[in-house]
Tab-separated table of C-alpha atoms in Angstrom:
chain	number	residue	atom	x	y	z
A	22	MET	CA	-29.690	-41.208	-18.948
A	23	ARG	CA	-27.722	-43.938	-19.124
A	24	PRO	CA	-25.027	-44.394	-16.550
A	25	ASN	CA	-21.453	-43.806	-17.853
A	26	PRO	CA	-19.875	-47.627	-18.329
A	27	SER	CA	-16.815	-45.801	-17.649
A	28	LEU	CA	-17.263	-45.418	-14.388
A	29	PRO	CA	-17.671	-48.960	-12.572
A	30	ALA	CA	-20.929	-49.696	-9.645
A	31	ARG	CA	-18.988	-49.754	-7.005
A	32	ALA	CA	-17.262	-46.185	-7.720
A	33	ARG	CA	-20.828	-44.290	-7.237
A	34	ILE	CA	-20.383	-42.445	-4.296
A	35	ASN	CA	-23.920	-42.384	-2.233
A	36	LEU	CA	-23.250	-39.140	-0.121
A	37	ARG	CA	-26.200	-40.488	2.421
A	38	HIS	CA	-24.627	-43.567	3.735
A	39	ASN	CA	-20.736	-41.638	3.869
A	40	PRO	CA	-21.069	-39.100	6.109
A	41	ALA	CA	-16.980	-38.325	5.811
A	42	VAL	CA	-17.282	-38.225	2.352
A	43	LYS	CA	-19.668	-35.553	2.408
A	44	ASN	CA	-18.109	-33.647	4.926
A	45	PHE	CA	-14.907	-33.486	2.947
A	46	LEU	CA	-17.046	-32.605	-0.351
A	47	LEU	CA	-18.982	-29.640	1.944
A	48	GLY	CA	-15.882	-28.079	3.278
A	49	LEU	CA	-13.793	-27.957	-0.137
A	50	CYS	CA	-16.592	-26.028	-1.002
A	51	ALA	CA	-16.989	-23.505	1.436
A	52	CYS	CA	-12.936	-23.297	0.900
A	53	LEU	CA	-13.401	-22.564	-2.985
A	54	LEU	CA	-16.229	-20.219	-1.876
A	55	ALA	CA	-14.270	-18.060	0.193
A	56	LEU	CA	-11.580	-17.944	-2.417
A	57	PRO	CA	-12.348	-14.790	-4.331
A	58	ALA	CA	-12.682	-12.773	-0.974
A	59	ALA	CA	-9.138	-13.686	0.112
A	60	ALA	CA	-7.464	-13.343	-3.107
A	61	GLN	CA	-9.308	-10.528	-4.472
A	62	ALA	CA	-6.911	-7.354	-4.318
A	63	VAL	CA	-6.945	-3.934	-4.386
A	64	ARG	CA	-7.012	-1.986	-7.174
A	65	TYR	CA	-5.523	0.997	-6.721
A	66	SER	CA	-6.653	4.630	-8.525
A	67	PRO	CA	-3.995	5.107	-11.360
A	68	VAL	CA	-0.955	7.448	-11.057
A	69	ASP	CA	-2.435	9.866	-13.319
A	70	GLN	CA	-5.844	10.521	-11.844
A	71	ALA	CA	-6.545	14.017	-10.708
A	72	GLY	CA	-6.096	14.640	-7.177
A	73	PRO	CA	-9.121	14.909	-4.796
A	74	ALA	CA	-9.707	18.876	-3.230
A	75	LEU	CA	-8.689	18.952	0.442
A	76	THR	CA	-10.606	18.384	2.893
A	77	VAL	CA	-8.954	20.299	5.425
A	78	SER	CA	-9.767	23.682	6.284
A	79	ALA	CA	-8.113	26.458	4.578
A	80	ASP	CA	-7.465	28.717	7.857
A	81	ARG	CA	-5.824	25.414	9.507
A	82	LEU	CA	-3.557	24.929	6.412
A	83	ALA	CA	-2.529	28.133	6.526
A	84	ALA	CA	-1.581	28.315	9.989
A	85	SER	CA	0.048	24.733	9.786
A	86	LEU	CA	2.607	26.678	7.650
A	87	HIS	CA	5.746	28.826	8.741
A	88	CYS	CA	8.087	30.461	6.251
A	89	GLU	CA	11.205	32.550	7.027
A	90	GLY	CA	13.715	34.355	4.397
A	91	ALA	CA	13.007	35.516	1.097
A	92	LEU	CA	10.517	32.826	-0.108
A	93	ASP	CA	8.334	35.436	-2.406
A	94	ASN	CA	9.924	35.473	-5.796
A	95	ALA	CA	12.906	33.217	-4.134
A	96	SER	CA	16.648	33.507	-6.390
A	97	ARG	CA	17.192	29.400	-5.016
A	98	ALA	CA	14.845	26.631	-4.383
A	99	PRO	CA	12.962	27.307	-1.407
A	100	ILE	CA	13.197	24.152	1.370
A	101	LEU	CA	9.836	23.079	2.875
A	102	LEU	CA	10.389	20.689	5.932
A	103	VAL	CA	8.346	17.820	7.502
A	104	PRO	CA	8.877	16.368	10.593
A	105	GLY	CA	8.814	13.135	11.594
A	106	THR	CA	6.104	11.010	13.990
A	107	GLY	CA	5.572	12.635	16.904
A	108	SER	CA	7.567	15.628	16.823
A	109	THR	CA	6.566	18.963	15.768
A	110	PRO	CA	8.911	20.775	13.641
A	111	GLU	CA	10.230	22.702	16.033
A	112	GLU	CA	11.300	19.938	18.352
A	113	ASN	CA	12.647	18.353	14.903
A	114	PHE	CA	14.517	21.397	12.953
A	115	SER	CA	14.689	24.235	14.596
A	116	TRP	CA	17.817	24.040	16.666
A	117	ASN	CA	19.676	22.400	13.599
A	118	TYR	CA	18.424	22.167	9.845
A	119	GLU	CA	16.765	25.809	10.129
A	120	VAL	CA	19.887	27.484	12.243
A	121	GLN	CA	22.129	26.663	9.358
A	122	PHE	CA	19.757	27.325	6.106
A	123	ARG	CA	19.665	30.893	7.789
A	124	LYS	CA	23.202	31.097	7.795
A	125	LEU	CA	22.699	29.827	4.272
A	126	GLY	CA	20.540	32.187	3.112
A	127	ILE	CA	17.814	29.505	2.311
A	128	PRO	CA	14.881	30.303	2.639
A	129	PHE	CA	12.337	27.892	4.302
A	130	CYS	CA	8.731	26.867	4.813
A	131	ASP	CA	8.076	23.932	8.196
A	132	VAL	CA	4.933	22.701	7.879
A	133	THR	CA	2.889	21.777	11.984
A	134	LEU	CA	1.419	18.120	11.305
A	135	PRO	CA	-1.831	17.125	13.044
A	136	GLU	CA	-1.487	16.010	16.809
A	137	LYS	CA	2.519	16.265	16.242
A	138	ALA	CA	2.573	13.861	13.485
A	139	THR	CA	0.234	10.914	14.795
A	140	ALA	CA	-2.733	11.387	13.642
A	141	ASP	CA	-3.918	9.664	9.693
A	142	ILE	CA	-1.403	9.814	7.546
A	143	GLN	CA	-3.242	10.555	4.571
A	144	VAL	CA	-4.545	13.973	6.194
A	145	ALA	CA	-1.015	14.949	7.287
A	146	ALA	CA	-0.496	14.874	3.206
A	147	GLU	CA	-2.874	17.732	2.765
A	148	TYR	CA	-1.032	19.391	5.008
A	149	VAL	CA	2.686	18.977	2.415
A	150	VAL	CA	0.135	18.999	-0.404
A	151	ASN	CA	-0.542	22.722	0.959
A	152	GLY	CA	3.000	23.779	1.308
A	153	ILE	CA	4.267	22.472	-1.585
A	154	ARG	CA	1.717	24.619	-3.366
A	155	VAL	CA	1.884	27.369	-1.987
A	156	MET	CA	5.654	28.068	-1.539
A	157	ARG	CA	5.505	27.050	-5.535
A	158	ALA	CA	3.157	30.000	-6.027
A	159	ARG	CA	4.986	32.648	-4.106
A	160	SER	CA	8.705	31.164	-4.957
A	161	GLY	CA	7.857	31.231	-8.556
A	162	ARG	CA	10.201	27.961	-8.973
A	163	GLN	CA	10.426	24.488	-8.321
A	164	ILE	CA	11.099	23.689	-3.871
A	165	SER	CA	12.835	20.933	-2.782
A	166	VAL	CA	11.430	18.818	0.406
A	167	LEU	CA	13.349	17.547	3.232
A	168	GLY	CA	11.795	15.234	5.847
A	169	HIS	CA	12.650	13.132	8.807
A	170	SER	CA	10.966	9.553	9.358
A	171	GLN	CA	7.247	9.996	8.313
A	172	GLY	CA	8.245	13.222	7.455
A	173	GLY	CA	10.788	11.825	4.471
A	174	MET	CA	7.967	9.189	3.517
A	175	VAL	CA	4.766	11.287	4.015
A	176	PRO	CA	5.926	13.806	0.576
A	177	ARG	CA	5.616	10.793	-1.336
A	178	TRP	CA	1.732	9.902	-0.825
A	179	ALA	CA	1.280	13.427	-2.011
A	180	PHE	CA	2.932	12.603	-5.394
A	181	ARG	CA	1.350	9.496	-5.691
A	182	PHE	CA	-2.401	10.811	-5.289
A	183	TRP	CA	-2.061	14.515	-6.479
A	184	PRO	CA	-0.146	14.687	-9.647
A	185	ASP	CA	-0.082	18.126	-9.718
A	186	THR	CA	2.574	18.560	-7.321
A	187	ARG	CA	5.022	16.447	-8.925
A	188	PRO	CA	6.517	18.993	-11.427
A	189	MET	CA	6.585	21.374	-8.377
A	190	VAL	CA	9.083	19.554	-6.403
A	191	ASP	CA	12.486	19.422	-7.362
A	192	ASP	CA	14.257	17.312	-4.701
A	193	LEU	CA	13.286	15.158	-1.819
A	194	ILE	CA	15.526	14.654	0.790
A	195	GLY	CA	14.608	11.743	3.198
A	196	LEU	CA	16.786	10.969	6.163
A	197	ALA	CA	15.707	7.697	7.683
A	198	PRO	CA	12.610	8.063	5.619
A	199	ALA	CA	9.637	4.824	6.397
A	200	ASN	CA	9.189	4.386	2.773
A	201	HIS	CA	8.203	0.653	2.903
A	202	GLY	CA	7.113	0.854	6.725
A	203	THR	CA	8.525	-0.577	9.874
A	204	THR	CA	8.649	-4.098	11.441
A	205	GLN	CA	8.124	-2.188	15.143
A	206	SER	CA	4.683	-1.539	14.200
A	207	ASP	CA	3.745	-4.897	12.357
A	208	ALA	CA	2.797	-6.807	15.933
A	209	ASN	CA	0.635	-3.416	17.174
A	210	GLY	CA	-2.889	-4.586	17.141
A	211	THR	CA	-3.869	-1.355	18.678
A	212	GLY	CA	-1.758	1.942	18.251
A	213	LEU	CA	-1.511	5.379	17.562
A	214	GLU	CA	-3.108	5.436	13.861
A	215	ALA	CA	0.308	6.936	12.089
A	216	SER	CA	1.745	3.929	13.448
A	217	LEU	CA	-0.208	1.214	12.387
A	218	GLN	CA	-0.204	3.116	8.950
A	219	GLN	CA	3.472	2.802	8.868
A	220	GLY	CA	3.350	-0.957	9.480
A	221	SER	CA	5.292	-2.601	6.926
A	222	ASN	CA	2.239	-4.803	5.876
A	223	SER	CA	-0.588	-2.086	6.060
A	224	GLN	CA	-2.725	-0.768	3.420
A	225	PHE	CA	-1.114	2.473	3.506
A	226	THR	CA	1.931	1.314	2.619
A	227	LYS	CA	0.614	-1.101	0.174
A	228	ALA	CA	-0.836	2.384	-1.180
A	229	LEU	CA	1.974	4.395	-0.975
A	230	ASN	CA	3.909	2.171	-3.080
A	231	SER	CA	1.553	0.856	-5.587
A	232	PHE	CA	2.439	0.892	-9.457
A	233	LYS	CA	5.743	2.864	-8.643
A	234	GLU	CA	7.937	4.188	-5.871
A	235	THR	CA	8.989	7.259	-7.894
A	236	PHE	CA	8.039	9.920	-10.420
A	237	ALA	CA	10.037	11.788	-13.332
A	238	GLY	CA	11.441	14.932	-12.521
A	239	ILE	CA	12.075	14.740	-8.715
A	240	SER	CA	15.601	13.732	-7.530
A	241	TYR	CA	14.768	11.376	-4.448
A	242	THR	CA	17.733	11.309	-1.887
A	243	VAL	CA	17.319	8.407	0.718
A	244	ILE	CA	19.882	8.735	3.379
A	245	TYR	CA	19.495	6.242	6.427
A	246	THR	CA	21.428	4.350	8.825
A	247	ARG	CA	21.820	0.614	9.481
A	248	ALA	CA	21.330	1.496	13.701
A	249	ASP	CA	17.708	2.860	12.826
A	250	GLU	CA	15.810	0.756	15.975
A	251	VAL	CA	12.870	2.328	14.758
A	252	VAL	CA	11.801	2.018	11.047
A	253	THR	CA	13.188	-1.777	10.750
A	254	PRO	CA	15.029	-3.498	8.807
A	255	ASN	CA	17.134	-0.715	7.464
A	256	GLY	CA	20.696	-3.271	7.019
A	257	ASP	CA	21.091	-2.658	3.026
A	258	ASP	CA	19.543	-0.676	0.230
A	259	ASN	CA	16.962	-3.309	0.265
A	260	GLY	CA	15.543	-2.207	3.555
A	261	SER	CA	12.567	-0.147	4.595
A	262	SER	CA	13.653	3.392	3.829
A	263	SER	CA	15.668	2.844	0.178
A	264	LEU	CA	13.684	3.642	-2.984
A	265	HIS	CA	14.320	1.396	-6.669
A	266	THR	CA	11.249	1.554	-8.872
A	267	GLY	CA	9.536	4.009	-10.817
A	268	ASP	CA	11.237	7.350	-13.053
A	269	GLY	CA	12.500	9.053	-10.854
A	270	ARG	CA	16.300	9.761	-10.022
A	271	ILE	CA	17.025	7.921	-6.358
A	272	SER	CA	19.928	7.837	-4.494
A	273	ASN	CA	20.409	5.151	-1.312
A	274	THR	CA	22.863	5.584	0.918
A	275	ALA	CA	24.006	4.405	4.612
A	276	VAL	CA	26.059	7.039	6.446
A	277	GLN	CA	28.120	3.866	7.631
A	278	ASP	CA	29.103	3.844	3.770
A	279	ILE	CA	31.302	7.214	4.077
A	280	CYS	CA	32.053	6.821	7.817
A	281	PRO	CA	31.696	2.703	8.482
A	282	ALA	CA	31.840	3.599	12.419
A	283	ASP	CA	28.956	5.927	12.249
A	284	THR	CA	26.660	4.686	15.041
A	285	TYR	CA	23.693	7.511	15.071
A	286	GLU	CA	20.642	6.087	15.203
A	287	HIS	CA	17.009	7.243	14.157
A	288	VAL	CA	16.259	10.213	15.549
A	289	THR	CA	20.253	11.869	15.774
A	290	VAL	CA	20.614	10.340	11.851
A	291	GLY	CA	17.686	13.130	11.158
A	292	THR	CA	18.909	16.156	13.275
A	293	ILE	CA	22.680	15.987	14.532
A	294	ASP	CA	24.524	13.573	12.070
A	295	PRO	CA	27.308	15.570	10.030
A	296	VAL	CA	27.008	12.934	7.134
A	297	ALA	CA	23.432	12.967	7.152
A	298	TYR	CA	23.783	16.775	6.576
A	299	GLU	CA	26.787	16.348	4.068
A	300	LEU	CA	24.445	14.360	1.731
A	301	ALA	CA	21.834	16.901	2.089
A	302	ILE	CA	23.670	19.741	1.371
A	303	ASP	CA	25.131	17.853	-1.650
A	304	ALA	CA	21.881	16.611	-3.282
A	305	LEU	CA	20.812	20.594	-2.137
A	306	GLY	CA	23.501	21.660	-4.304
A	307	HIS	CA	23.829	19.344	-7.182
A	308	ASP	CA	21.236	17.877	-9.775
A	309	GLY	CA	20.089	14.879	-9.214
A	310	PRO	CA	20.609	13.217	-6.192
A	311	ALA	CA	23.424	13.241	-3.527
A	312	ASP	CA	26.276	11.535	-4.272
A	313	ARG	CA	28.223	10.347	-2.016
A	314	LYS	CA	31.332	10.039	-3.559
A	315	ARG	CA	31.802	13.973	-3.454
A	316	ILE	CA	31.530	13.421	0.491
A	317	SER	CA	34.948	13.859	1.913
A	318	ALA	CA	36.175	11.384	4.736
A	319	ALA	CA	37.232	14.444	7.031
A	320	VAL	CA	33.283	14.479	7.815
A	321	CYS	CA	33.845	11.460	10.329
A	322	GLY	CA	35.817	13.365	12.582
A	323	GLU	CA	32.858	15.692	13.247
A	324	VAL	CA	30.206	14.862	15.294
A	325	PHE	CA	27.791	17.175	15.220
A	326	HIS	CA	26.853	18.844	12.087
A	327	PRO	CA	27.412	22.902	11.726
A	328	GLY	CA	23.668	23.589	12.326
A	329	ALA	CA	23.448	21.700	15.799
A	330	LYS	CA	27.373	22.431	16.570
A	331	ASP	CA	26.584	25.629	18.220
A	332	GLN	CA	23.629	24.857	20.672
A	333	PRO	CA	23.909	20.926	22.252
A	334	LEU	CA	22.599	21.886	25.460
A	335	ASP	CA	19.366	22.918	23.572
A	336	GLY	CA	20.008	20.423	21.209
A	337	LEU	CA	20.186	17.820	23.541
A	338	GLN	CA	16.647	18.907	24.996
A	339	LYS	CA	15.097	19.161	21.580
A	340	SER	CA	16.695	15.822	21.050
A	341	ILE	CA	15.161	14.255	24.011
A	342	SER	CA	11.738	15.081	22.794
A	343	ALA	CA	12.034	14.390	19.785
A	344	LEU	CA	13.465	10.992	20.679
A	345	GLN	CA	10.034	10.456	22.892
A	346	GLY	CA	7.816	11.130	20.019
A	347	GLN	CA	9.663	8.873	17.675
A	348	LEU	CA	8.490	6.070	20.694
A	349	SER	CA	5.808	7.014	19.816
A	350	VAL	CA	5.399	4.826	16.321
A	351	VAL	CA	6.133	1.418	18.635
A	352	GLY	CA	3.237	2.663	20.519
A	353	VAL	CA	4.697	4.179	23.710
A	354	GLY	CA	1.910	6.925	24.409
A	355	GLY	CA	0.025	9.199	22.377
A	356	ARG	CA	-4.117	8.655	21.305
A	357	ARG	CA	-4.597	4.899	20.457
A	358	VAL	CA	-7.231	3.105	18.067
A	359	ASN	CA	-7.777	-0.609	17.364
A	360	GLY	CA	-6.293	-0.824	13.572
A	361	GLU	CA	-5.532	1.344	11.143
A	362	PRO	CA	-7.224	4.397	9.109
A	363	ALA	CA	-9.844	3.327	6.209
A	364	LEU	CA	-8.092	3.826	2.856
A	365	LYS	CA	-9.624	7.345	1.475
A	366	CYS	CA	-11.973	6.843	-1.493
A	367	TYR	CA	-9.303	8.609	-3.875
A	368	VAL	CA	-7.157	5.831	-3.420
A	369	THR	CA	-9.154	2.748	-4.919
A	370	VAL	CA	-10.365	2.595	-8.558
A	371	GLU	CA	-13.707	0.900	-7.295
A	372	CYS	CA	-14.328	3.904	-5.001
A	373	SER	CA	-12.923	7.108	-6.505
A	374	ALA	CA	-14.976	5.446	-9.767
A	375	ALA	CA	-17.968	5.005	-8.558
A	376	THR	CA	-18.289	8.742	-6.642
A	377	GLY	CA	-17.743	10.417	-10.415
A	378	LEU	CA	-16.076	13.048	-9.067
A	379	ALA	CA	-14.764	16.145	-11.476
A	380	PRO	CA	-11.768	17.744	-10.850
A	381	GLY	CA	-13.594	20.884	-9.840
A	382	GLY	CA	-14.902	18.775	-6.754
A	383	CYS	CA	-18.387	17.949	-8.299
A	384	THR	CA	-19.985	15.127	-8.933
A	385	LYS	CA	-21.365	14.652	-12.527
A	386	ASN	CA	-23.496	11.540	-11.774
A	387	ALA	CA	-26.917	12.248	-10.439
A	388	ARG	CA	-26.747	8.219	-8.687
A	389	LEU	CA	-23.469	6.940	-7.085
A	390	LYS	CA	-22.894	3.685	-5.415
A	391	LEU	CA	-20.618	4.423	-2.585
A	392	ARG	CA	-18.136	1.868	-1.137
A	393	VAL	CA	-18.334	1.753	2.553
A	394	GLY	CA	-17.583	-1.261	4.559
A	395	ARG	CA	-19.934	-4.047	5.706
A	396	GLY	CA	-21.305	-3.019	9.049
A	397	ALA	CA	-21.503	0.221	8.114
A	398	LYS	CA	-24.573	3.089	9.063
A	399	VAL	CA	-24.964	5.969	6.446
A	400	ARG	CA	-27.324	8.867	6.394
A	401	VAL	CA	-27.222	10.955	3.447
A	402	ASN	CA	-28.750	14.358	4.606
A	403	GLY	CA	-30.056	13.096	7.818
A	404	ARG	CA	-31.861	10.585	5.895
A	405	ARG	CA	-30.829	6.643	6.699
A	406	VAL	CA	-30.352	4.712	3.468
A	407	LYS	CA	-29.481	0.875	3.216
A	408	VAL	CA	-26.259	-0.145	2.717
A	409	ARG	CA	-25.873	-3.503	0.931
A	410	ARG	CA	-22.428	-5.453	0.908
A	411	GLY	CA	-21.008	-2.669	1.724
A	412	TYR	CA	-21.983	-0.304	-0.787
A	413	ALA	CA	-24.844	2.664	-0.292
A	414	ARG	CA	-26.595	4.406	-3.585
A	415	ILE	CA	-27.163	7.677	-3.142
A	416	VAL	CA	-28.800	10.339	-5.739
A	417	VAL	CA	-26.881	13.936	-5.552
A	418	ARG	CA	-30.049	16.379	-6.765
A	419	ALA	CA	-29.090	19.508	-8.531
A	420	LYS	CA	-31.481	21.154	-6.772
A	421	ARG	CA	-29.482	20.710	-3.905
A	422	ARG	CA	-26.188	22.802	-3.408
A	423	THR	CA	-24.409	19.589	-1.656
A	424	THR	CA	-25.234	16.512	-0.740
A	425	VAL	CA	-23.782	15.448	2.670
A	426	VAL	CA	-23.315	11.650	3.730
A	427	ARG	CA	-22.293	10.662	7.189
A	428	ILE	CA	-20.589	7.028	7.541
A	429	LYS	CA	-20.748	5.367	10.950
A	430	ARG	CA	-18.781	2.788	11.206
A	431	GLY	CA	-16.470	1.138	14.076
A	432	GLY	CA	-17.307	3.671	16.319
A	433	LYS	CA	-16.316	5.889	13.777
A	434	THR	CA	-17.884	9.001	11.771
A	435	ARG	CA	-17.123	10.234	8.371
A	436	THR	CA	-18.200	12.925	6.667
A	437	ARG	CA	-18.049	13.318	2.969
A	438	LYS	CA	-19.778	15.929	0.589
A	439	PHE	CA	-20.590	15.839	-2.876
A	440	ALA	CA	-21.663	18.697	-4.931
A	441	PRO	CA	-23.419	18.523	-8.394
A	442	CYS	CA	-21.042	19.699	-11.443
A	443	LEU	CA	-23.996	22.881	-12.925
A	444	ARG	CA	-23.883	24.281	-16.699
A	445	ARG	CA	-22.960	27.718	-16.726
A	446	ARG	CA	-25.014	29.541	-18.622
A	447	ALA	CA	-23.837	31.000	-21.698
């Protein structure tokens, strides 16, 4: 090969005698090789993908749901109440909203989430999915969902990854919901599982809001306070709580939009704030989300909403309990872990596609490539299998009713089960 005449001899670089240039080029190559991994974005499952089978036992799901009123064949839409992080339904709702719903004759259920809603929210969402399905089946009509803090957000995870729940719900009312996480959790390297998942830049929050925030047929009423010290920032409707994208009907309202002097913060806006209550009742009583124009300014003279007005002492005690629970979001108390829980398999395209899961909870593929993460140790029916580049290859055999896969990574062990889809005999 002839040398390029356009390149002078002095411009030809001998790397052997130019260590500085050599080191620069080697460093550049290393950076370029690292780019694909850093730039690789998570591909989330499509919004129309069938939801996975619930992993929580039927007994636990049934025990978590407590219902009152004429729920069966209900004459009006029943309400599912979902508590916030660190709270039980009793602490969050028994002394305020549930009192008023009884007076109004509105049937309702509340759902108790694992470990006072401080554990993996992906698991908590299964309890909400079950609650929606049970209430829809028993009432014979669409239901409404009212939640505080995490409780106003976790139903959206249910809608996102279990599409069958969407037509079952008419209204979702969020009281200070953590729809885009909170910066209060961003600096925590360790903490409660639910707290870490509610970081504003967490993998959970990104998956929650993937593709679209709302879905057609559901009215979304977001009620927040600019004095929120837990879900931050929330200074306007560009803050954490507010929703903007998708096909749902949305209203984002700060209680200060109606009463500028309102000082209720995160806990009280979801428990005693009369303005938040009026907005919630407005949403329940009208087609579509709440409309601030329908709320009278006379509410600004109230201290408690009607349900909480008659029992201030009991309410104060419950409010203190709720406050203690809500403080867990910013790392106070509770069972602490290192890093947020891994996204479930159904959340991403690569993992959910690899499993080949059919709607019935079985797999059509005999051989599966399962993403388990680098450094994981995997056993299939008790036998160890190799993990290469974060993936394990397993075989689901028709002769075996269930294939059990145990994955150990980062000190945690999780179990997945696969059943073959068998053809029915004619």
